[in-house]
JSON list of C-alpha atoms in Angstrom, two decimals:
[
{"chain": "A", "resi": 1, "resn": "ALA", "atom": "CA", "xyz": [68.33, 97.50, 100.33]},
{"chain": "A", "resi": 2, "resn": "GLN", "atom": "CA", "xyz": [71.88, 97.87, 101.53]},
{"chain": "A", "resi": 3, "resn": "GLN", "atom": "CA", "xyz": [72.98, 101.31, 102.69]},
{"chain": "A", "resi": 4, "resn": "GLN", "atom": "CA", "xyz": [75.78, 102.69, 100.54]},
{"chain": "A", "resi": 5, "resn": "SER", "atom": "CA", "xyz": [77.38, 104.45, 103.51]},
{"chain": "A", "resi": 6, "resn": "GLN", "atom": "CA", "xyz": [78.46, 101.20, 105.20]},
{"chain": "A", "resi": 7, "resn": "PRO", "atom": "CA", "xyz": [80.92, 99.14, 103.18]},
{"chain": "A", "resi": 8, "resn": "ALA", "atom": "CA", "xyz": [80.33, 95.53, 104.15]},
{"chain": "A", "resi": 9, "resn": "SER", "atom": "CA", "xyz": [83.81, 94.19, 103.71]},
{"chain": "A", "resi": 10, "resn": "GLU", "atom": "CA", "xyz": [87.18, 94.59, 105.33]},
{"chain": "A", "resi": 11, "resn": "THR", "atom": "CA", "xyz": [90.33, 94.49, 103.25]},
{"chain": "A", "resi": 12, "resn": "LYS", "atom": "CA", "xyz": [93.57, 93.42, 104.90]},
{"chain": "A", "resi": 13, "resn": "TYR", "atom": "CA", "xyz": [96.78, 94.74, 103.38]},
{"chain": "A", "resi": 14, "resn": "ASP", "atom": "CA", "xyz": [99.73, 92.67, 104.56]},
{"chain": "A", "resi": 15, "resn": "ASP", "atom": "CA", "xyz": [103.05, 94.54, 104.86]},
{"chain": "A", "resi": 16, "resn": "LYS", "atom": "CA", "xyz": [104.27, 92.95, 101.59]},
{"chain": "A", "resi": 17, "resn": "HIS", "atom": "CA", "xyz": [101.23, 94.16, 99.61]},
{"chain": "A", "resi": 18, "resn": "SER", "atom": "CA", "xyz": [102.19, 96.10, 96.49]},
{"chain": "A", "resi": 19, "resn": "SER", "atom": "CA", "xyz": [100.02, 99.07, 97.56]},
{"chain": "A", "resi": 20, "resn": "PHE", "atom": "CA", "xyz": [102.50, 99.97, 100.31]},
{"chain": "A", "resi": 21, "resn": "VAL", "atom": "CA", "xyz": [105.22, 102.42, 99.28]},
{"chain": "A", "resi": 22, "resn": "TYR", "atom": "CA", "xyz": [108.20, 102.31, 101.64]},
{"chain": "A", "resi": 23, "resn": "SER", "atom": "CA", "xyz": [111.15, 104.64, 102.08]},
{"chain": "A", "resi": 24, "resn": "SER", "atom": "CA", "xyz": [114.47, 102.93, 101.46]},
{"chain": "A", "resi": 25, "resn": "ASP", "atom": "CA", "xyz": [115.47, 101.58, 104.85]},
{"chain": "A", "resi": 26, "resn": "TRP", "atom": "CA", "xyz": [112.68, 99.19, 105.84]},
{"chain": "A", "resi": 27, "resn": "ARG", "atom": "CA", "xyz": [113.52, 95.51, 106.09]},
{"chain": "A", "resi": 28, "resn": "ASP", "atom": "CA", "xyz": [111.54, 92.29, 106.31]},
{"chain": "A", "resi": 29, "resn": "VAL", "atom": "CA", "xyz": [111.49, 90.45, 109.60]},
{"chain": "A", "resi": 30, "resn": "SER", "atom": "CA", "xyz": [110.26, 86.85, 109.41]},
{"chain": "A", "resi": 31, "resn": "LEU", "atom": "CA", "xyz": [108.20, 86.02, 112.46]},
{"chain": "A", "resi": 32, "resn": "LYS", "atom": "CA", "xyz": [105.54, 83.34, 112.67]},
{"chain": "A", "resi": 33, "resn": "GLN", "atom": "CA", "xyz": [103.50, 85.34, 115.21]},
{"chain": "A", "resi": 34, "resn": "ALA", "atom": "CA", "xyz": [103.17, 88.24, 112.75]},
{"chain": "A", "resi": 35, "resn": "SER", "atom": "CA", "xyz": [100.32, 88.63, 110.28]},
{"chain": "A", "resi": 36, "resn": "GLY", "atom": "CA", "xyz": [101.31, 86.77, 107.11]},
{"chain": "A", "resi": 37, "resn": "GLY", "atom": "CA", "xyz": [104.45, 85.44, 108.81]},
{"chain": "A", "resi": 38, "resn": "SER", "atom": "CA", "xyz": [106.47, 88.66, 108.63]},
{"chain": "A", "resi": 39, "resn": "PHE", "atom": "CA", "xyz": [106.47, 92.36, 109.40]},
{"chain": "A", "resi": 40, "resn": "LYS", "atom": "CA", "xyz": [108.49, 95.38, 108.29]},
{"chain": "A", "resi": 41, "resn": "LYS", "atom": "CA", "xyz": [110.87, 97.20, 110.60]},
{"chain": "A", "resi": 42, "resn": "THR", "atom": "CA", "xyz": [113.09, 100.26, 110.29]},
{"chain": "A", "resi": 43, "resn": "ILE", "atom": "CA", "xyz": [115.76, 101.76, 112.53]},
{"chain": "A", "resi": 44, "resn": "GLU", "atom": "CA", "xyz": [115.96, 105.08, 110.68]},
{"chain": "A", "resi": 45, "resn": "ASP", "atom": "CA", "xyz": [114.41, 108.21, 112.15]},
{"chain": "A", "resi": 46, "resn": "GLY", "atom": "CA", "xyz": [112.00, 109.71, 109.66]},
{"chain": "A", "resi": 47, "resn": "SER", "atom": "CA", "xyz": [111.40, 106.52, 107.67]},
{"chain": "A", "resi": 48, "resn": "TYR", "atom": "CA", "xyz": [107.92, 106.40, 106.25]},
{"chain": "A", "resi": 49, "resn": "VAL", "atom": "CA", "xyz": [105.44, 104.21, 104.44]},
{"chain": "A", "resi": 50, "resn": "THR", "atom": "CA", "xyz": [102.34, 105.27, 102.55]},
{"chain": "A", "resi": 51, "resn": "LEU", "atom": "CA", "xyz": [99.19, 103.38, 101.58]},
{"chain": "A", "resi": 52, "resn": "LYS", "atom": "CA", "xyz": [96.51, 104.74, 99.29]},
{"chain": "A", "resi": 53, "resn": "PHE", "atom": "CA", "xyz": [93.18, 103.10, 100.08]},
{"chain": "A", "resi": 54, "resn": "THR", "atom": "CA", "xyz": [89.47, 103.41, 99.42]},
{"chain": "A", "resi": 55, "resn": "GLY", "atom": "CA", "xyz": [87.31, 103.23, 102.51]},
{"chain": "A", "resi": 56, "resn": "GLN", "atom": "CA", "xyz": [86.22, 105.21, 105.54]},
{"chain": "A", "resi": 57, "resn": "SER", "atom": "CA", "xyz": [88.19, 103.76, 108.42]},
{"chain": "A", "resi": 58, "resn": "PHE", "atom": "CA", "xyz": [91.20, 101.55, 109.12]},
{"chain": "A", "resi": 59, "resn": "SER", "atom": "CA", "xyz": [93.18, 99.68, 111.75]},
{"chain": "A", "resi": 60, "resn": "LEU", "atom": "CA", "xyz": [96.94, 99.38, 112.07]},
{"chain": "A", "resi": 61, "resn": "ILE", "atom": "CA", "xyz": [98.55, 96.08, 113.01]},
{"chain": "A", "resi": 62, "resn": "TYR", "atom": "CA", "xyz": [102.11, 96.35, 114.27]},
{"chain": "A", "resi": 63, "resn": "THR", "atom": "CA", "xyz": [104.77, 94.71, 116.42]},
{"chain": "A", "resi": 64, "resn": "SER", "atom": "CA", "xyz": [105.52, 96.33, 119.77]},
{"chain": "A", "resi": 65, "resn": "GLY", "atom": "CA", "xyz": [108.24, 95.79, 122.34]},
{"chain": "A", "resi": 66, "resn": "PRO", "atom": "CA", "xyz": [111.01, 97.32, 124.46]},
{"chain": "A", "resi": 67, "resn": "LYS", "atom": "CA", "xyz": [113.14, 98.40, 121.47]},
{"chain": "A", "resi": 68, "resn": "PHE", "atom": "CA", "xyz": [110.38, 100.22, 119.59]},
{"chain": "A", "resi": 69, "resn": "GLY", "atom": "CA", "xyz": [109.61, 103.92, 119.46]},
{"chain": "A", "resi": 70, "resn": "LYS", "atom": "CA", "xyz": [106.82, 106.12, 118.18]},
{"chain": "A", "resi": 71, "resn": "VAL", "atom": "CA", "xyz": [105.03, 106.17, 114.84]},
{"chain": "A", "resi": 72, "resn": "LYS", "atom": "CA", "xyz": [103.09, 109.20, 113.64]},
{"chain": "A", "resi": 73, "resn": "VAL", "atom": "CA", "xyz": [99.91, 108.44, 111.72]},
{"chain": "A", "resi": 74, "resn": "TYR", "atom": "CA", "xyz": [98.84, 110.88, 109.00]},
{"chain": "A", "resi": 75, "resn": "ILE", "atom": "CA", "xyz": [95.63, 110.74, 106.98]},
{"chain": "A", "resi": 76, "resn": "ASP", "atom": "CA", "xyz": [95.54, 112.90, 103.86]},
{"chain": "A", "resi": 77, "resn": "GLY", "atom": "CA", "xyz": [98.46, 114.92, 105.24]},
{"chain": "A", "resi": 78, "resn": "LYS", "atom": "CA", "xyz": [96.94, 115.53, 108.67]},
{"chain": "A", "resi": 79, "resn": "LEU", "atom": "CA", "xyz": [98.46, 114.08, 111.85]},
{"chain": "A", "resi": 80, "resn": "VAL", "atom": "CA", "xyz": [95.74, 112.04, 113.58]},
{"chain": "A", "resi": 81, "resn": "LYS", "atom": "CA", "xyz": [97.70, 109.97, 116.13]},
{"chain": "A", "resi": 82, "resn": "THR", "atom": "CA", "xyz": [101.14, 109.22, 117.50]},
{"chain": "A", "resi": 83, "resn": "ILE", "atom": "CA", "xyz": [101.31, 105.54, 118.37]},
{"chain": "A", "resi": 84, "resn": "ASP", "atom": "CA", "xyz": [103.84, 104.48, 120.99]},
{"chain": "A", "resi": 85, "resn": "GLU", "atom": "CA", "xyz": [105.04, 101.01, 119.97]},
{"chain": "A", "resi": 86, "resn": "ASN", "atom": "CA", "xyz": [107.24, 100.80, 123.09]},
{"chain": "A", "resi": 87, "resn": "GLU", "atom": "CA", "xyz": [106.07, 98.10, 125.49]},
{"chain": "A", "resi": 88, "resn": "LYS", "atom": "CA", "xyz": [107.88, 96.29, 128.31]},
{"chain": "A", "resi": 89, "resn": "THR", "atom": "CA", "xyz": [107.33, 92.95, 126.60]},
{"chain": "A", "resi": 90, "resn": "ALA", "atom": "CA", "xyz": [107.06, 91.99, 122.94]},
{"chain": "A", "resi": 91, "resn": "GLY", "atom": "CA", "xyz": [103.58, 92.19, 121.44]},
{"chain": "A", "resi": 92, "resn": "TYR", "atom": "CA", "xyz": [102.57, 90.68, 118.12]},
{"chain": "A", "resi": 93, "resn": "GLN", "atom": "CA", "xyz": [99.72, 91.87, 115.92]},
{"chain": "A", "resi": 94, "resn": "THR", "atom": "CA", "xyz": [99.10, 94.79, 118.27]},
{"chain": "A", "resi": 95, "resn": "ARG", "atom": "CA", "xyz": [96.09, 96.67, 116.89]},
{"chain": "A", "resi": 96, "resn": "TRP", "atom": "CA", "xyz": [95.15, 100.34, 116.85]},
{"chain": "A", "resi": 97, "resn": "ASN", "atom": "CA", "xyz": [91.75, 101.27, 115.48]},
{"chain": "A", "resi": 98, "resn": "TYR", "atom": "CA", "xyz": [91.23, 104.68, 113.93]},
{"chain": "A", "resi": 99, "resn": "PRO", "atom": "CA", "xyz": [88.34, 105.98, 116.07]},
{"chain": "A", "resi": 100, "resn": "ASN", "atom": "CA", "xyz": [86.63, 108.18, 113.50]},
{"chain": "A", "resi": 101, "resn": "GLN", "atom": "CA", "xyz": [84.85, 107.87, 110.17]},
{"chain": "A", "resi": 102, "resn": "LEU", "atom": "CA", "xyz": [86.42, 109.35, 107.06]},
{"chain": "A", "resi": 103, "resn": "THR", "atom": "CA", "xyz": [84.39, 110.40, 104.06]},
{"chain": "A", "resi": 104, "resn": "PHE", "atom": "CA", "xyz": [83.98, 107.20, 102.07]},
{"chain": "A", "resi": 105, "resn": "GLY", "atom": "CA", "xyz": [86.41, 107.41, 99.16]},
{"chain": "A", "resi": 106, "resn": "ASN", "atom": "CA", "xyz": [90.12, 107.61, 98.42]},
{"chain": "A", "resi": 107, "resn": "HIS", "atom": "CA", "xyz": [92.55, 108.41, 101.23]},
{"chain": "A", "resi": 108, "resn": "THR", "atom": "CA", "xyz": [96.29, 108.34, 101.82]},
{"chain": "A", "resi": 109, "resn": "LEU", "atom": "CA", "xyz": [97.68, 106.85, 105.03]},
{"chain": "A", "resi": 110, "resn": "LYS", "atom": "CA", "xyz": [101.25, 107.79, 105.90]},
{"chain": "A", "resi": 111, "resn": "LEU", "atom": "CA", "xyz": [103.24, 106.45, 108.83]},
{"chain": "A", "resi": 112, "resn": "VAL", "atom": "CA", "xyz": [106.40, 108.29, 109.91]},
{"chain": "A", "resi": 113, "resn": "VAL", "atom": "CA", "xyz": [108.78, 106.63, 112.37]},
{"chain": "A", "resi": 114, "resn": "GLU", "atom": "CA", "xyz": [110.52, 108.27, 115.30]},
{"chain": "A", "resi": 115, "resn": "THR", "atom": "CA", "xyz": [113.52, 106.23, 116.44]},
{"chain": "A", "resi": 116, "resn": "PRO", "atom": "CA", "xyz": [114.68, 103.90, 117.84]},
{"chain": "A", "resi": 117, "resn": "ASN", "atom": "CA", "xyz": [112.58, 101.47, 115.77]},
{"chain": "A", "resi": 118, "resn": "GLY", "atom": "CA", "xyz": [109.27, 101.36, 114.03]},
{"chain": "A", "resi": 119, "resn": "SER", "atom": "CA", "xyz": [107.19, 98.50, 112.65]},
{"chain": "A", "resi": 120, "resn": "ILE", "atom": "CA", "xyz": [104.20, 97.82, 110.42]},
{"chain": "A", "resi": 121, "resn": "ASP", "atom": "CA", "xyz": [102.57, 94.41, 110.08]},
{"chain": "A", "resi": 122, "resn": "ALA", "atom": "CA", "xyz": [99.32, 95.09, 108.25]},
{"chain": "A", "resi": 123, "resn": "VAL", "atom": "CA", "xyz": [96.56, 97.63, 107.67]},
{"chain": "A", "resi": 124, "resn": "ILE", "atom": "CA", "xyz": [92.88, 96.67, 107.73]},
{"chain": "A", "resi": 125, "resn": "VAL", "atom": "CA", "xyz": [90.64, 98.99, 105.70]},
{"chain": "A", "resi": 126, "resn": "ARG", "atom": "CA", "xyz": [86.87, 99.14, 106.03]}
]
């Protein structure tokens, strides 16, 4: 018998998935190295994106590089991590894995950008 506590599958939400709700100033960047061939980028301080998902953990996939800043990661309204997307060289499909287990069920992920730039490429839910 399969244990209910361990969902078997991963679900990948590409940045263009309809479940993402973006604030007004995100734009598409076409890039073949990105997941699905594009990622979203914003230059506005305080821009945000939310994703409601069902699961107990997740990973963020983003683009990093010298022009990027920090992104705050909130789960259900609680700050869990500030990711620094700033790297000396460009990085594609950079991955950050949420290290903990959430209660299996419905959760809201919110990313809030600190300038200069922020990106989101995909979210993997499990």
